[in-house]
């Protein structure tokens, strides 16, 4: 499957509070085929025949081990859960108002939000249109993983920008909330595996294609997208340099020498 992800700055794990514009990033790898049938284990046992001089001359008894029950499929489900659809739409509405009070009832930990950064991110966003929720079952602290596709309406640009985000949903006292917080290493690996599943790849490929087509049809949208790409690349570079400087500073600190 040829998918044009390398052209995009796609950051699934960090896009939830971003501006949008297809912000998903996956490492697409060739997967080994799993279509081969499971091998059948056959055990041959001798049958004793009192009318024969050889106890092993009779036909053998063949016992066939039962085939293992396959794991249930975890396929994408479109808009299946009304309560999840509701909280997801409320989440995007809260992004537009940029009010912490609007986030508190619908997220697990509003303290995780950087409201100033969010305000800068949504400065040019008018609305989120045509929101659709594609869900897969989660594990551990995440009950459901939701891939949210939508059309981004940007100020002063006529053409909508197809986009997709990943949100994590957990149920608290019977109600779904957008999970904001740390996740275990096991959960992180599970999320990576979901992103490389075939149906998610197809979904993202469709969004990427539609965004390419939208940018090709609208010069203003294309210019805006290119600027987003450059800004994101610069931010990633500055973040890397900041982490490097922090390590260098720690190494030069006299209190850490000799340890």
mmCIF file of C-alpha atoms in Angstrom:
data_model
loop_
_atom_site.group_PDB
_atom_site.id
_atom_site.type_symbol
_atom_site.label_atom_id
_atom_site.label_comp_id
_atom_site.label_asym_id
_atom_site.label_seq_id
_atom_site.Cartn_x
_atom_site.Cartn_y
_atom_site.Cartn_z
ATOM 1 C CA UNK A 1 0.000 0.000 0.000
ATOM 2 C CA UNK A 2 1.561 3.282 -1.116
ATOM 3 C CA UNK A 3 0.557 6.123 1.191
ATOM 4 C CA UNK A 4 1.907 9.659 1.092
ATOM 5 C CA UNK A 5 2.524 10.083 4.805
ATOM 6 C CA UNK A 6 6.110 11.245 4.379
ATOM 7 C CA UNK A 7 4.845 14.474 2.838
ATOM 8 C CA UNK A 8 2.883 15.312 5.948
ATOM 9 C CA UNK A 9 3.768 16.358 9.462
ATOM 10 C CA UNK A 10 1.539 13.779 11.099
ATOM 11 C CA UNK A 11 1.754 13.634 14.864
ATOM 12 C CA UNK A 12 -1.017 11.457 16.223
ATOM 13 C CA UNK A 13 0.174 11.553 19.799
ATOM 14 C CA UNK A 14 0.375 15.352 20.055
ATOM 15 C CA UNK A 15 -2.269 16.627 17.681
ATOM 16 C CA UNK A 16 -5.289 16.694 19.972
ATOM 17 C CA UNK A 17 -4.666 20.267 21.073
ATOM 18 C CA UNK A 18 -3.212 21.416 17.753
ATOM 19 C CA UNK A 19 -4.688 23.338 14.894
ATOM 20 C CA UNK A 20 -5.569 20.318 12.831
ATOM 21 C CA UNK A 21 -4.652 19.887 9.154
ATOM 22 C CA UNK A 22 -3.958 16.142 9.067
ATOM 23 C CA UNK A 23 -1.640 15.995 12.013
ATOM 24 C CA UNK A 24 -1.076 12.250 12.058
ATOM 25 C CA UNK A 25 2.321 10.564 11.896
ATOM 26 C CA UNK A 26 2.833 6.870 11.471
ATOM 27 C CA UNK A 27 5.718 4.669 10.506
ATOM 28 C CA UNK A 28 4.251 2.498 7.781
ATOM 29 C CA UNK A 29 5.927 -0.890 7.590
ATOM 30 C CA UNK A 30 5.286 -3.986 5.509
ATOM 31 C CA UNK A 31 3.352 -6.443 7.626
ATOM 32 C CA UNK A 32 3.841 -10.182 7.491
ATOM 33 C CA UNK A 33 0.841 -11.986 6.055
ATOM 34 C CA UNK A 34 -1.300 -13.694 8.674
ATOM 35 C CA UNK A 35 -3.535 -15.512 6.200
ATOM 36 C CA UNK A 36 -1.783 -18.892 6.435
ATOM 37 C CA UNK A 37 -3.944 -21.468 8.237
ATOM 38 C CA UNK A 38 -2.917 -22.549 11.705
ATOM 39 C CA UNK A 39 -1.028 -25.902 11.627
ATOM 40 C CA UNK A 40 -2.936 -28.917 12.907
ATOM 41 C CA UNK A 41 -1.199 -31.011 15.549
ATOM 42 C CA UNK A 42 -1.608 -34.739 14.880
ATOM 43 C CA UNK A 43 -0.692 -37.400 17.454
ATOM 44 C CA UNK A 44 -0.499 -41.038 16.339
ATOM 45 C CA UNK A 45 -1.179 -43.727 18.932
ATOM 46 C CA UNK A 46 -0.984 -47.533 18.416
ATOM 47 C CA UNK A 47 -4.124 -49.639 18.818
ATOM 48 C CA UNK A 48 -3.791 -53.116 20.332
ATOM 49 C CA UNK A 49 -5.361 -55.852 18.190
ATOM 50 C CA UNK A 50 -5.593 -59.233 19.963
ATOM 51 C CA UNK A 51 -6.189 -61.043 16.622
ATOM 52 C CA UNK A 52 -2.890 -59.861 15.147
ATOM 53 C CA UNK A 53 0.616 -60.919 15.970
ATOM 54 C CA UNK A 54 1.708 -57.301 16.012
ATOM 55 C CA UNK A 55 0.154 -54.744 18.297
ATOM 56 C CA UNK A 56 1.193 -52.099 15.811
ATOM 57 C CA UNK A 57 -0.240 -53.652 12.650
ATOM 58 C CA UNK A 58 -3.704 -52.128 12.997
ATOM 59 C CA UNK A 59 -4.725 -48.684 11.738
ATOM 60 C CA UNK A 60 -3.508 -45.863 13.989
ATOM 61 C CA UNK A 61 -5.821 -43.693 16.076
ATOM 62 C CA UNK A 62 -5.474 -40.060 15.048
ATOM 63 C CA UNK A 63 -6.242 -37.333 17.582
ATOM 64 C CA UNK A 64 -6.516 -33.796 16.221
ATOM 65 C CA UNK A 65 -5.726 -30.909 18.547
ATOM 66 C CA UNK A 66 -8.441 -28.208 18.512
ATOM 67 C CA UNK A 67 -7.611 -25.069 16.548
ATOM 68 C CA UNK A 68 -6.971 -22.073 18.780
ATOM 69 C CA UNK A 69 -9.817 -19.581 18.935
ATOM 70 C CA UNK A 70 -8.782 -16.443 17.030
ATOM 71 C CA UNK A 71 -8.711 -13.131 18.867
ATOM 72 C CA UNK A 72 -11.766 -10.929 18.214
ATOM 73 C CA UNK A 73 -11.169 -8.303 15.541
ATOM 74 C CA UNK A 74 -10.781 -4.720 16.672
ATOM 75 C CA UNK A 75 -12.044 -2.974 13.553
ATOM 76 C CA UNK A 76 -12.860 0.696 13.146
ATOM 77 C CA UNK A 77 -16.478 1.500 13.982
ATOM 78 C CA UNK A 78 -17.961 4.672 12.518
ATOM 79 C CA UNK A 79 -20.053 6.838 14.865
ATOM 80 C CA UNK A 80 -21.159 3.776 16.828
ATOM 81 C CA UNK A 81 -21.243 5.298 20.317
ATOM 82 C CA UNK A 82 -23.526 8.292 20.745
ATOM 83 C CA UNK A 83 -22.017 9.285 24.099
ATOM 84 C CA UNK A 84 -18.494 9.276 22.640
ATOM 85 C CA UNK A 85 -19.643 11.311 19.630
ATOM 86 C CA UNK A 86 -21.176 13.826 22.005
ATOM 87 C CA UNK A 87 -18.086 14.303 24.171
ATOM 88 C CA UNK A 88 -15.833 14.542 21.104
ATOM 89 C CA UNK A 89 -17.950 17.332 19.610
ATOM 90 C CA UNK A 90 -17.976 19.108 22.954
ATOM 91 C CA UNK A 91 -14.192 18.802 23.035
ATOM 92 C CA UNK A 92 -13.815 20.611 19.720
ATOM 93 C CA UNK A 93 -16.341 23.239 20.758
ATOM 94 C CA UNK A 94 -14.292 23.823 23.905
ATOM 95 C CA UNK A 95 -11.168 24.269 21.779
ATOM 96 C CA UNK A 96 -12.905 27.106 19.956
ATOM 97 C CA UNK A 97 -14.011 28.890 23.130
ATOM 98 C CA UNK A 98 -10.592 28.207 24.675
ATOM 99 C CA UNK A 99 -12.125 28.242 28.152
ATOM 100 C CA UNK A 100 -10.808 25.883 30.797
ATOM 101 C CA UNK A 101 -14.272 25.770 32.363
ATOM 102 C CA UNK A 102 -15.638 24.224 29.175
ATOM 103 C CA UNK A 103 -12.973 21.512 29.266
ATOM 104 C CA UNK A 104 -13.388 20.503 32.914
ATOM 105 C CA UNK A 105 -16.549 18.351 32.467
ATOM 106 C CA UNK A 106 -15.251 16.527 29.383
ATOM 107 C CA UNK A 107 -11.564 15.753 30.087
ATOM 108 C CA UNK A 108 -9.906 13.716 32.812
ATOM 109 C CA UNK A 109 -7.465 16.410 33.885
ATOM 110 C CA UNK A 110 -7.932 19.993 32.714
ATOM 111 C CA UNK A 111 -4.683 20.946 34.466
ATOM 112 C CA UNK A 112 -2.873 19.233 31.609
ATOM 113 C CA UNK A 113 -4.061 21.938 29.206
ATOM 114 C CA UNK A 114 -1.807 24.791 28.129
ATOM 115 C CA UNK A 115 -4.501 27.350 27.431
ATOM 116 C CA UNK A 116 -2.133 30.017 26.116
ATOM 117 C CA UNK A 117 -0.631 27.612 23.610
ATOM 118 C CA UNK A 118 -4.094 26.420 22.607
ATOM 119 C CA UNK A 119 -5.218 29.991 22.046
ATOM 120 C CA UNK A 120 -2.348 30.528 19.616
ATOM 121 C CA UNK A 121 -3.118 27.266 17.832
ATOM 122 C CA UNK A 122 -6.776 28.000 17.130
ATOM 123 C CA UNK A 123 -6.298 31.678 16.290
ATOM 124 C CA UNK A 124 -7.133 31.064 12.624
ATOM 125 C CA UNK A 125 -9.807 28.397 13.119
ATOM 126 C CA UNK A 126 -13.458 29.321 12.583
ATOM 127 C CA UNK A 127 -15.037 25.901 13.077
ATOM 128 C CA UNK A 128 -14.726 22.132 12.890
ATOM 129 C CA UNK A 129 -17.168 20.740 10.341
ATOM 130 C CA UNK A 130 -18.341 17.223 9.420
ATOM 131 C CA UNK A 131 -16.938 15.548 12.529
ATOM 132 C CA UNK A 132 -16.864 11.734 12.347
ATOM 133 C CA UNK A 133 -15.627 9.353 15.041
ATOM 134 C CA UNK A 134 -13.895 6.096 14.132
ATOM 135 C CA UNK A 135 -13.405 4.024 17.269
ATOM 136 C CA UNK A 136 -11.265 1.082 18.272
ATOM 137 C CA UNK A 137 -11.183 -0.580 21.669
ATOM 138 C CA UNK A 138 -8.340 0.484 23.966
ATOM 139 C CA UNK A 139 -6.515 -1.157 26.861
ATOM 140 C CA UNK A 140 -5.565 -0.312 30.439
ATOM 141 C CA UNK A 141 -6.285 3.376 31.157
ATOM 142 C CA UNK A 142 -7.784 3.924 27.675
ATOM 143 C CA UNK A 143 -11.239 2.457 27.024
ATOM 144 C CA UNK A 144 -11.496 3.590 23.408
ATOM 145 C CA UNK A 145 -9.197 5.154 20.828
ATOM 146 C CA UNK A 146 -11.004 7.570 18.527
ATOM 147 C CA UNK A 147 -9.723 8.752 15.173
ATOM 148 C CA UNK A 148 -11.641 11.951 14.556
ATOM 149 C CA UNK A 149 -11.908 13.133 10.962
ATOM 150 C CA UNK A 150 -13.269 16.593 10.234
ATOM 151 C CA UNK A 151 -13.088 19.537 7.853
ATOM 152 C CA UNK A 152 -11.296 22.552 9.242
ATOM 153 C CA UNK A 153 -12.779 25.945 8.416
ATOM 154 C CA UNK A 154 -10.027 28.549 8.451
ATOM 155 C CA UNK A 155 -10.437 32.302 8.572
ATOM 156 C CA UNK A 156 -10.069 34.080 5.191
ATOM 157 C CA UNK A 157 -9.757 30.730 3.325
ATOM 158 C CA UNK A 158 -12.696 29.457 1.308
ATOM 159 C CA UNK A 159 -11.714 25.778 1.098
ATOM 160 C CA UNK A 160 -12.074 23.446 4.067
ATOM 161 C CA UNK A 161 -8.964 21.497 5.127
ATOM 162 C CA UNK A 162 -9.570 17.761 5.722
ATOM 163 C CA UNK A 163 -7.912 16.741 8.998
ATOM 164 C CA UNK A 164 -7.718 13.866 11.449
ATOM 165 C CA UNK A 165 -6.809 13.563 15.128
ATOM 166 C CA UNK A 166 -6.405 10.772 17.636
ATOM 167 C CA UNK A 167 -8.230 11.091 20.947
ATOM 168 C CA UNK A 168 -8.193 8.679 23.883
ATOM 169 C CA UNK A 169 -11.449 8.066 25.741
ATOM 170 C CA UNK A 170 -11.891 6.683 29.237
ATOM 171 C CA UNK A 171 -15.100 6.239 31.201
ATOM 172 C CA UNK A 172 -15.399 7.955 34.572
ATOM 173 C CA UNK A 173 -18.489 7.140 36.640
ATOM 174 C CA UNK A 174 -20.166 5.810 33.510
ATOM 175 C CA UNK A 175 -19.481 8.865 31.335
ATOM 176 C CA UNK A 176 -16.839 9.137 28.607
ATOM 177 C CA UNK A 177 -14.083 11.721 28.967
ATOM 178 C CA UNK A 178 -11.143 12.669 26.798
ATOM 179 C CA UNK A 179 -8.119 11.198 28.552
ATOM 180 C CA UNK A 180 -5.364 13.716 29.289
ATOM 181 C CA UNK A 181 -2.481 12.271 31.237
ATOM 182 C CA UNK A 182 0.368 9.812 31.173
ATOM 183 C CA UNK A 183 0.001 6.340 29.725
ATOM 184 C CA UNK A 184 1.884 3.135 30.419
ATOM 185 C CA UNK A 185 4.544 1.775 28.082
ATOM 186 C CA UNK A 186 2.234 -1.126 27.251
ATOM 187 C CA UNK A 187 -0.536 1.276 26.261
ATOM 188 C CA UNK A 188 1.869 3.354 24.188
ATOM 189 C CA UNK A 189 2.963 0.279 22.230
ATOM 190 C CA UNK A 190 -0.662 -0.726 21.765
ATOM 191 C CA UNK A 191 -1.515 2.696 20.310
ATOM 192 C CA UNK A 192 1.410 2.439 17.893
ATOM 193 C CA UNK A 193 0.130 -0.951 16.770
ATOM 194 C CA UNK A 194 -3.359 0.428 16.156
ATOM 195 C CA UNK A 195 -1.969 3.237 13.998
ATOM 196 C CA UNK A 196 -0.338 0.733 11.669
ATOM 197 C CA UNK A 197 -3.448 -1.436 11.345
ATOM 198 C CA UNK A 198 -4.719 -1.607 7.784
ATOM 199 C CA UNK A 199 -8.082 0.088 8.322
ATOM 200 C CA UNK A 200 -6.468 3.053 10.105
ATOM 201 C CA UNK A 201 -3.900 3.376 7.323
ATOM 202 C CA UNK A 202 -6.693 3.447 4.750
ATOM 203 C CA UNK A 203 -8.597 6.069 6.749
ATOM 204 C CA UNK A 204 -5.571 8.336 7.045
ATOM 205 C CA UNK A 205 -4.665 7.818 3.398
ATOM 206 C CA UNK A 206 -8.110 9.063 2.423
ATOM 207 C CA UNK A 207 -7.734 12.197 4.553
ATOM 208 C CA UNK A 208 -4.244 12.863 3.159
ATOM 209 C CA UNK A 209 -5.519 12.507 -0.403
ATOM 210 C CA UNK A 210 -8.412 14.873 0.220
ATOM 211 C CA UNK A 211 -6.096 17.427 1.817
ATOM 212 C CA UNK A 212 -3.724 17.214 -1.157
ATOM 213 C CA UNK A 213 -6.655 17.823 -3.483
ATOM 214 C CA UNK A 214 -7.914 20.741 -1.379
ATOM 215 C CA UNK A 215 -4.459 22.385 -1.333
ATOM 216 C CA UNK A 216 -4.106 21.887 -5.082
ATOM 217 C CA UNK A 217 -7.433 23.640 -5.666
ATOM 218 C CA UNK A 218 -6.838 26.610 -3.341
ATOM 219 C CA UNK A 219 -3.568 28.538 -3.387
ATOM 220 C CA UNK A 220 -4.365 30.269 -0.086
ATOM 221 C CA UNK A 221 -4.939 26.952 1.679
ATOM 222 C CA UNK A 222 -1.741 25.515 0.217
ATOM 223 C CA UNK A 223 0.272 28.521 1.408
ATOM 224 C CA UNK A 224 -1.282 28.280 4.861
ATOM 225 C CA UNK A 225 -0.472 24.581 5.050
ATOM 226 C CA UNK A 226 3.129 25.128 3.995
ATOM 227 C CA UNK A 227 3.504 27.739 6.731
ATOM 228 C CA UNK A 228 2.096 25.269 9.266
ATOM 229 C CA UNK A 229 4.666 22.718 8.105
ATOM 230 C CA UNK A 230 7.550 25.138 8.519
ATOM 231 C CA UNK A 231 6.377 26.313 11.940
ATOM 232 C CA UNK A 232 5.967 22.744 13.157
ATOM 233 C CA UNK A 233 9.412 21.755 11.905
ATOM 234 C CA UNK A 234 10.967 24.776 13.613
ATOM 235 C CA UNK A 235 9.150 24.016 16.867
ATOM 236 C CA UNK A 236 10.378 20.404 16.758
ATOM 237 C CA UNK A 237 13.942 21.606 16.179
ATOM 238 C CA UNK A 238 13.771 24.066 19.082
ATOM 239 C CA UNK A 239 12.367 21.364 21.355
ATOM 240 C CA UNK A 240 15.235 19.033 20.470
ATOM 241 C CA UNK A 241 17.809 21.770 21.058
ATOM 242 C CA UNK A 242 16.186 22.633 24.385
ATOM 243 C CA UNK A 243 16.439 19.035 25.553
ATOM 244 C CA UNK A 244 20.094 18.853 24.450
ATOM 245 C CA UNK A 245 20.942 22.068 26.268
ATOM 246 C CA UNK A 246 19.276 20.768 29.416
ATOM 247 C CA UNK A 247 21.452 17.661 29.331
ATOM 248 C CA UNK A 248 24.608 19.711 28.714
ATOM 249 C CA UNK A 249 23.756 22.041 31.582
ATOM 250 C CA UNK A 250 23.204 19.130 33.941
ATOM 251 C CA UNK A 251 26.507 17.574 32.893
ATOM 252 C CA UNK A 252 28.343 20.839 33.596
ATOM 253 C CA UNK A 253 26.749 21.328 36.990
ATOM 254 C CA UNK A 254 29.497 20.873 39.657
ATOM 255 C CA UNK A 255 27.003 19.159 41.961
ATOM 256 C CA UNK A 256 26.639 16.310 39.467
ATOM 257 C CA UNK A 257 30.346 15.698 38.873
ATOM 258 C CA UNK A 258 31.797 12.478 40.143
ATOM 259 C CA UNK A 259 28.427 10.758 40.418
#
